PDB file of C-alpha atoms in Angstrom:
ATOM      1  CA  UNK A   1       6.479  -4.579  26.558  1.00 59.00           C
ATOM      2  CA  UNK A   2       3.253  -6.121  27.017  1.00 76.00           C
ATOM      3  CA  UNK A   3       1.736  -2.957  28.751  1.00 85.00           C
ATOM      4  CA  UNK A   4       2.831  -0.985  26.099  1.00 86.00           C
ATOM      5  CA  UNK A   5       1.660  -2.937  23.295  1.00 87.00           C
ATOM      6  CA  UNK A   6      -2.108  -3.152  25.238  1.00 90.00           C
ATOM      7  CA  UNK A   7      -2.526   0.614  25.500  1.00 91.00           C
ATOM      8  CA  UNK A   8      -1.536   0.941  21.590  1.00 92.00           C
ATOM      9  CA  UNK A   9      -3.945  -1.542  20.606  1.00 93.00           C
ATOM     10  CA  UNK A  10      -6.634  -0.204  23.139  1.00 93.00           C
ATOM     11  CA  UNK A  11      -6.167   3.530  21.927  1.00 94.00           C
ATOM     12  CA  UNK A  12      -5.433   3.213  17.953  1.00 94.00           C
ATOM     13  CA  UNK A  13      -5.701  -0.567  16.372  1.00 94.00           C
ATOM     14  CA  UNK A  14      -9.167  -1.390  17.888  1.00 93.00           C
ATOM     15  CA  UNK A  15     -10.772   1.685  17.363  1.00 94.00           C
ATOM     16  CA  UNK A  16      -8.972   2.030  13.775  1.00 95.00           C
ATOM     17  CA  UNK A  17     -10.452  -1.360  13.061  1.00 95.00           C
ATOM     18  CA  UNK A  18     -13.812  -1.028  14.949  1.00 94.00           C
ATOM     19  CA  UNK A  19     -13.185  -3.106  17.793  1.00 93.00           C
ATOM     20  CA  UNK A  20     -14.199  -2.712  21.500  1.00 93.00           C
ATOM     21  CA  UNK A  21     -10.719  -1.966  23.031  1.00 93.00           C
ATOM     22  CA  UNK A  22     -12.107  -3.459  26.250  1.00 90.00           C
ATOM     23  CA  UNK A  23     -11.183  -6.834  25.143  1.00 89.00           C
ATOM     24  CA  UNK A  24      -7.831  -6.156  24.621  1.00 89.00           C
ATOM     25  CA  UNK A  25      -6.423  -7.121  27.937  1.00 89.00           C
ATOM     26  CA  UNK A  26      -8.265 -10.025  27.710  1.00 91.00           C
ATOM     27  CA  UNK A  27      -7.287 -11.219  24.410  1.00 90.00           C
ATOM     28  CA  UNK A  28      -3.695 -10.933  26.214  1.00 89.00           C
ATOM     29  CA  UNK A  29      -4.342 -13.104  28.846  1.00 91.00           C
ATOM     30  CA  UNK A  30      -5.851 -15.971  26.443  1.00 91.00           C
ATOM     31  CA  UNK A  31      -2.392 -15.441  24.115  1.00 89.00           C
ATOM     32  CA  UNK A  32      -0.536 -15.765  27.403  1.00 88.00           C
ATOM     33  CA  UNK A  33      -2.615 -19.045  28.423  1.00 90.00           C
ATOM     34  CA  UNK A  34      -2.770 -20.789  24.953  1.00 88.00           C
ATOM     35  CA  UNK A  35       1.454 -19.607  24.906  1.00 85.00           C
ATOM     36  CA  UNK A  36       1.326 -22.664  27.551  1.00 86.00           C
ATOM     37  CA  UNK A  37       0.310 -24.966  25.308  1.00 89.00           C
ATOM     38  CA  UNK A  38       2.769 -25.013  22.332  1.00 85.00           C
ATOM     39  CA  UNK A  39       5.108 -27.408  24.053  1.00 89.00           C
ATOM     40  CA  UNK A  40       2.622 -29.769  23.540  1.00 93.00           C
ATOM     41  CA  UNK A  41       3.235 -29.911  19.601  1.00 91.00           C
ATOM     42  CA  UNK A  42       7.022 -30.934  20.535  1.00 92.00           C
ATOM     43  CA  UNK A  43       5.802 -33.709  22.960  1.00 94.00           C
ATOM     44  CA  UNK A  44       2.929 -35.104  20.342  1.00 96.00           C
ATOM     45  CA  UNK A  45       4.914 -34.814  17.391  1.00 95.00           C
ATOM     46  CA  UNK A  46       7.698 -37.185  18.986  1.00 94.00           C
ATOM     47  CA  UNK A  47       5.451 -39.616  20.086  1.00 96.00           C
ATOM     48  CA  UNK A  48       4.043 -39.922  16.756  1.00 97.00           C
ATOM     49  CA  UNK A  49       7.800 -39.756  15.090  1.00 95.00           C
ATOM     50  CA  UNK A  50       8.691 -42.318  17.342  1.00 96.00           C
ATOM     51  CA  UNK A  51       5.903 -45.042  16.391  1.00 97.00           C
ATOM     52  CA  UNK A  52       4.024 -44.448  19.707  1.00 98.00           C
ATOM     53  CA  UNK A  53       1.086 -43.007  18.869  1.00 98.00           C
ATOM     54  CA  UNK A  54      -1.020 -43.366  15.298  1.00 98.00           C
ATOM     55  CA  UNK A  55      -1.238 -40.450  12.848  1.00 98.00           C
ATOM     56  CA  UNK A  56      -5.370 -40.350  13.992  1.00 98.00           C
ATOM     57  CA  UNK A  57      -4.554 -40.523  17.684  1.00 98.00           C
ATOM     58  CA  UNK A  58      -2.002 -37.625  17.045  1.00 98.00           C
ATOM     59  CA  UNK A  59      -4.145 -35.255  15.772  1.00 98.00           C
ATOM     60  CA  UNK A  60      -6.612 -36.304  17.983  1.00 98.00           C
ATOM     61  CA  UNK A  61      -4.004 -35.286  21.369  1.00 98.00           C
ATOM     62  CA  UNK A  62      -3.232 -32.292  19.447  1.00 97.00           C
ATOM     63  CA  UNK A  63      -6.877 -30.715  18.728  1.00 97.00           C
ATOM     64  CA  UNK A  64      -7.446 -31.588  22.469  1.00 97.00           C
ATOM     65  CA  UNK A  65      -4.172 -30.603  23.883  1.00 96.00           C
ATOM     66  CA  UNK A  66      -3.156 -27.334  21.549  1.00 94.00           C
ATOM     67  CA  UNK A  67      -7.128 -26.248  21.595  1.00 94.00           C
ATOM     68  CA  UNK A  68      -7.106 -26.200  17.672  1.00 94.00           C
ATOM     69  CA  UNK A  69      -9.379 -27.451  15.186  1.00 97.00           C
ATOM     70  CA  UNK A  70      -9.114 -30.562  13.247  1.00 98.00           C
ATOM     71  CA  UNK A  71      -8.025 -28.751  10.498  1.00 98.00           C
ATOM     72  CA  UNK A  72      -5.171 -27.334  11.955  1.00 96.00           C
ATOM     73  CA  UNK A  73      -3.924 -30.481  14.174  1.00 97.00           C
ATOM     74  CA  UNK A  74      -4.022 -32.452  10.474  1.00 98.00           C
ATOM     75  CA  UNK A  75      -1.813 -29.197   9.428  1.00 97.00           C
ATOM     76  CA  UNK A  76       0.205 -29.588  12.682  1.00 95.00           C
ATOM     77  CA  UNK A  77       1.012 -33.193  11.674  1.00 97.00           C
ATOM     78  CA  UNK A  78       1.545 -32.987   8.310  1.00 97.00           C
ATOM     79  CA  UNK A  79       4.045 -30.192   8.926  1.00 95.00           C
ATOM     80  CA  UNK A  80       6.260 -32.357  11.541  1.00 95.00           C
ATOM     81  CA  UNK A  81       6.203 -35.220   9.169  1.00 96.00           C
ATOM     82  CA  UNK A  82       7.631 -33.205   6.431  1.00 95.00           C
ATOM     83  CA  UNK A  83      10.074 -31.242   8.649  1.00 93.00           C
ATOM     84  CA  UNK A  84      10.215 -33.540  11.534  1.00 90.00           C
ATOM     85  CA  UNK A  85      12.119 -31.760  14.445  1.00 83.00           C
ATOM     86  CA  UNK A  86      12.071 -28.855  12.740  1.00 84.00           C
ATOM     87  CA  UNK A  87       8.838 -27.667  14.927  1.00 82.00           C
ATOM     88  CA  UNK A  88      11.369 -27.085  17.825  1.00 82.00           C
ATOM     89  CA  UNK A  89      11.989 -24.053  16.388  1.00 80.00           C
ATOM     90  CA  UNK A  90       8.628 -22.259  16.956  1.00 77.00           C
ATOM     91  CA  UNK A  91       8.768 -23.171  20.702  1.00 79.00           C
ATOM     92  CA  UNK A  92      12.186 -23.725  22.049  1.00 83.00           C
ATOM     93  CA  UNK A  93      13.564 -21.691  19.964  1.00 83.00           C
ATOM     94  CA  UNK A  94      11.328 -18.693  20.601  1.00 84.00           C
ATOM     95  CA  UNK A  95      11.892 -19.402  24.178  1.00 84.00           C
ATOM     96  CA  UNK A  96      15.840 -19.518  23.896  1.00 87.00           C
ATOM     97  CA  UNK A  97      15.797 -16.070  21.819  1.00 89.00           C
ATOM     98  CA  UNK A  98      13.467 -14.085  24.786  1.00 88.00           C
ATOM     99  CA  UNK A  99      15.927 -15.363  27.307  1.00 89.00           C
ATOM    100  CA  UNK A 100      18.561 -13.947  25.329  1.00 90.00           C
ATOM    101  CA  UNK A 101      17.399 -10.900  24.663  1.00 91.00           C
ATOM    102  CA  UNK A 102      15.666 -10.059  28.344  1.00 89.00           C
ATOM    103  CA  UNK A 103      19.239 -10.820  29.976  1.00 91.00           C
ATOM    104  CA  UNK A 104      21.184  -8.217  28.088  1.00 90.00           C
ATOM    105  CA  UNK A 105      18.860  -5.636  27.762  1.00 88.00           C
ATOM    106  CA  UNK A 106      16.143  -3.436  29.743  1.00 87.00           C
ATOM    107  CA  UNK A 107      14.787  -0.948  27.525  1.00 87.00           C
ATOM    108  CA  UNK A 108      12.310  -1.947  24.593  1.00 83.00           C
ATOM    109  CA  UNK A 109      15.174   0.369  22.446  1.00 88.00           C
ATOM    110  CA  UNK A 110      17.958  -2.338  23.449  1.00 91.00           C
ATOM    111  CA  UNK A 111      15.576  -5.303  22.885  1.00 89.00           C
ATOM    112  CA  UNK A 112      15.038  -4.371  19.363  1.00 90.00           C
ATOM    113  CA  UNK A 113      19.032  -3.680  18.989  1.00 92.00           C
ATOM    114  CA  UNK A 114      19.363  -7.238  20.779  1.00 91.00           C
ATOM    115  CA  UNK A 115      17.023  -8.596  18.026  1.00 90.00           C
ATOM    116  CA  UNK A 116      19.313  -7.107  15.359  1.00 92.00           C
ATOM    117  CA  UNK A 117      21.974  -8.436  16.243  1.00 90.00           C
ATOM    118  CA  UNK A 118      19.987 -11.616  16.058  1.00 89.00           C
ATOM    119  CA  UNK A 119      19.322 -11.542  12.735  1.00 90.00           C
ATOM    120  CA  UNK A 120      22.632 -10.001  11.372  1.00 92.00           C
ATOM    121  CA  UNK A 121      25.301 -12.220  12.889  1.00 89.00           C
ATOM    122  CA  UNK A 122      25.511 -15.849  12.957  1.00 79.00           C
ATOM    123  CA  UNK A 123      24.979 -17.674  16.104  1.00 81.00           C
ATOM    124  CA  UNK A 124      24.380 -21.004  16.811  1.00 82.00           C
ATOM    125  CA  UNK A 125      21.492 -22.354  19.519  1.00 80.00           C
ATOM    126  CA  UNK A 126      24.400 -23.160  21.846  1.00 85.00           C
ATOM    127  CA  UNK A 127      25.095 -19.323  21.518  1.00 85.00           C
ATOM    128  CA  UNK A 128      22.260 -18.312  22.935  1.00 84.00           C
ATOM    129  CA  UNK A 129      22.598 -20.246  25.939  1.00 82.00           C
ATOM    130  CA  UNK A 130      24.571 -18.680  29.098  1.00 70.00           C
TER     131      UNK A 130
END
């Protein structure tokens, strides 16, 4: 859990790696913010696939849209023209597993048994779907 994760990074990781804890919560909130955001790769990426937009005016949507630099939107584009809708993955697919997991369980102990099972028996997107 979130809360949990904050106070461990507050109390041991930022001091361990001389950090002011105090921007720990805050870093949070930006993750949480710029989270928002990564549905805009899927959205981008098709209109590009699709002949809508030009490679340029792709990475231009995508350093204004995803809030990266140039360098990485040119990544971001190269990397759905070489796996193409492969870059679901990283954003539905993330979303699809936390539903999954947050319906069957309550405690961060079943979570990571949840996630487990994830990776140690086959299931299919539909699967994870209720």
């Amino acid at each position: 859990p979130n809360d949990e994760r904050i106070r461990f990074e507050q109390e041991v990781l930022y001091p361990m790696a001389g950090i002011d804890p105090k921007g720990a919560v805050l870093l949070e909130r930006v993750e949480e913010l710029l989270a928002e955001l990564k549905y805009s790769r899927i959205a981008i990426g098709k209109l590009y696939l699709d002949g809508k937009i030009s490679r340029d005016e792709a990475v231009t949507r995508t350093i204004k849209y995803s809030l990266v630099s140039e360098k990485k939107a040119n990544a971001s584009i190269r990397f759905v023209e070489q796996y193409r809708a492969y870059v679901l993955n990283y954003s539905i697919g993330e979303h699809l597993i936390d539903a999954f997991i947050a319906k069957r369980s309550e405690t961060h102990e079943e979570r990571w048994g949840q996630f487990k099972q994830l990776l140690t028996e086959l299931k299919t997107a539909s699967d994870l779907v209720d």
